[in-house]
Amino acid sequence: MKKLREIFKGFATKSEHHQHHDCCGGAEHSHQEEDTAHLKTTYQCPMKCEGDKTYNAPGRCPVCNMYLAPVG
């Protein structure tokens, strides 16, 4: 169950940060800001169909339909 929490940890919205949790008896507590480095990731076609063009979100290349790969 802990692994599932880790997997879905990044899907939490900001409004969920202020909810009470069963895990801590419903007591109020604060959450530290999550790492936002993953939000700055750019994606690019691994075949470089469009040269050095990058995208801000994962998806598929509009030319070859391959999944875009994260760029350093």
C-alpha positions as YAML, in Angstrom:
chain: A
units: angstrom
residues:
- id: 1
  name: MET
  ca: [0.00, 0.00, 0.00]
- id: 2
  name: LYS
  ca: [2.91, 2.32, 0.70]
- id: 3
  name: LYS
  ca: [4.14, 1.94, -2.88]
- id: 4
  name: LEU
  ca: [0.73, 2.97, -4.21]
- id: 5
  name: ARG
  ca: [0.88, 6.11, -2.10]
- id: 6
  name: GLU
  ca: [4.31, 6.92, -3.55]
- id: 7
  name: ILE
  ca: [3.08, 6.34, -7.10]
- id: 8
  name: PHE
  ca: [0.04, 8.58, -6.69]
- id: 9
  name: LYS
  ca: [1.78, 11.18, -4.53]
- id: 10
  name: GLY
  ca: [2.39, 13.47, -7.51]
- id: 11
  name: PHE
  ca: [-1.30, 13.55, -8.43]
- id: 12
  name: ALA
  ca: [-2.38, 15.46, -5.33]
- id: 13
  name: THR
  ca: [-3.82, 18.89, -5.94]
- id: 14
  name: LYS
  ca: [-3.11, 21.92, -3.81]
- id: 15
  name: SER
  ca: [-6.59, 21.81, -2.25]
- id: 16
  name: GLU
  ca: [-5.85, 18.34, -0.91]
- id: 17
  name: HIS
  ca: [-2.93, 19.73, 1.08]
- id: 18
  name: HIS
  ca: [-5.34, 21.23, 3.59]
- id: 19
  name: GLN
  ca: [-7.51, 18.18, 4.16]
- id: 20
  name: HIS
  ca: [-7.25, 16.03, 7.26]
- id: 21
  name: HIS
  ca: [-6.01, 12.48, 6.91]
- id: 22
  name: ASP
  ca: [-6.98, 9.24, 8.61]
- id: 23
  name: CYS
  ca: [-3.30, 8.33, 8.86]
- id: 24
  name: CYS
  ca: [-2.67, 10.99, 11.50]
- id: 25
  name: GLY
  ca: [-5.93, 10.80, 13.43]
- id: 26
  name: GLY
  ca: [-7.45, 13.80, 11.67]
- id: 27
  name: ALA
  ca: [-5.18, 16.27, 13.46]
- id: 28
  name: GLU
  ca: [-4.22, 19.41, 11.62]
- id: 29
  name: HIS
  ca: [-0.73, 19.42, 10.22]
- id: 30
  name: SER
  ca: [1.21, 21.12, 7.46]
- id: 31
  name: HIS
  ca: [2.70, 19.65, 4.33]
- id: 32
  name: GLN
  ca: [6.00, 20.77, 2.96]
- id: 33
  name: GLU
  ca: [5.87, 21.98, -0.61]
- id: 34
  name: GLU
  ca: [6.47, 19.12, -3.00]
- id: 35
  name: ASP
  ca: [9.41, 19.13, -5.36]
- id: 36
  name: THR
  ca: [8.39, 20.93, -8.55]
- id: 37
  name: ALA
  ca: [11.39, 19.89, -10.65]
- id: 38
  name: HIS
  ca: [9.22, 17.44, -12.60]
- id: 39
  name: LEU
  ca: [7.09, 20.37, -13.77]
- id: 40
  name: LYS
  ca: [10.05, 21.87, -15.60]
- id: 41
  name: THR
  ca: [10.80, 18.72, -17.62]
- id: 42
  name: THR
  ca: [10.70, 19.12, -21.38]
- id: 43
  name: TYR
  ca: [9.96, 16.34, -23.84]
- id: 44
  name: GLN
  ca: [11.27, 15.63, -27.33]
- id: 45
  name: CYS
  ca: [10.79, 12.99, -30.03]
- id: 46
  name: PRO
  ca: [13.52, 10.33, -29.67]
- id: 47
  name: MET
  ca: [13.81, 10.26, -33.49]
- id: 48
  name: LYS
  ca: [14.17, 14.08, -33.59]
- id: 49
  name: CYS
  ca: [11.55, 14.30, -36.36]
- id: 50
  name: GLU
  ca: [11.15, 18.01, -35.70]
- id: 51
  name: GLY
  ca: [14.80, 18.75, -35.04]
- id: 52
  name: ASP
  ca: [15.35, 20.21, -31.56]
- id: 53
  name: LYS
  ca: [11.69, 21.11, -30.94]
- id: 54
  name: THR
  ca: [10.60, 20.39, -27.35]
- id: 55
  name: TYR
  ca: [7.24, 20.16, -25.59]
- id: 56
  name: ASN
  ca: [6.23, 21.05, -22.02]
- id: 57
  name: ALA
  ca: [4.06, 17.94, -21.55]
- id: 58
  name: PRO
  ca: [4.47, 14.25, -22.34]
- id: 59
  name: GLY
  ca: [2.61, 12.90, -25.34]
- id: 60
  name: ARG
  ca: [3.28, 11.62, -28.83]
- id: 61
  name: CYS
  ca: [5.28, 13.04, -31.72]
- id: 62
  name: PRO
  ca: [2.88, 14.51, -34.30]
- id: 63
  name: VAL
  ca: [5.13, 13.22, -37.12]
- id: 64
  name: CYS
  ca: [6.04, 9.61, -36.21]
- id: 65
  name: ASN
  ca: [3.58, 9.01, -33.32]
- id: 66
  name: MET
  ca: [6.32, 7.77, -30.96]
- id: 67
  name: TYR
  ca: [6.09, 8.71, -27.29]
- id: 68
  name: LEU
  ca: [8.02, 11.88, -26.45]
- id: 69
  name: ALA
  ca: [11.04, 11.29, -24.21]
- id: 70
  name: PRO
  ca: [12.13, 13.50, -21.28]
- id: 71
  name: VAL
  ca: [15.05, 15.77, -22.10]
- id: 72
  name: GLY
  ca: [17.76, 16.33, -19.46]
...
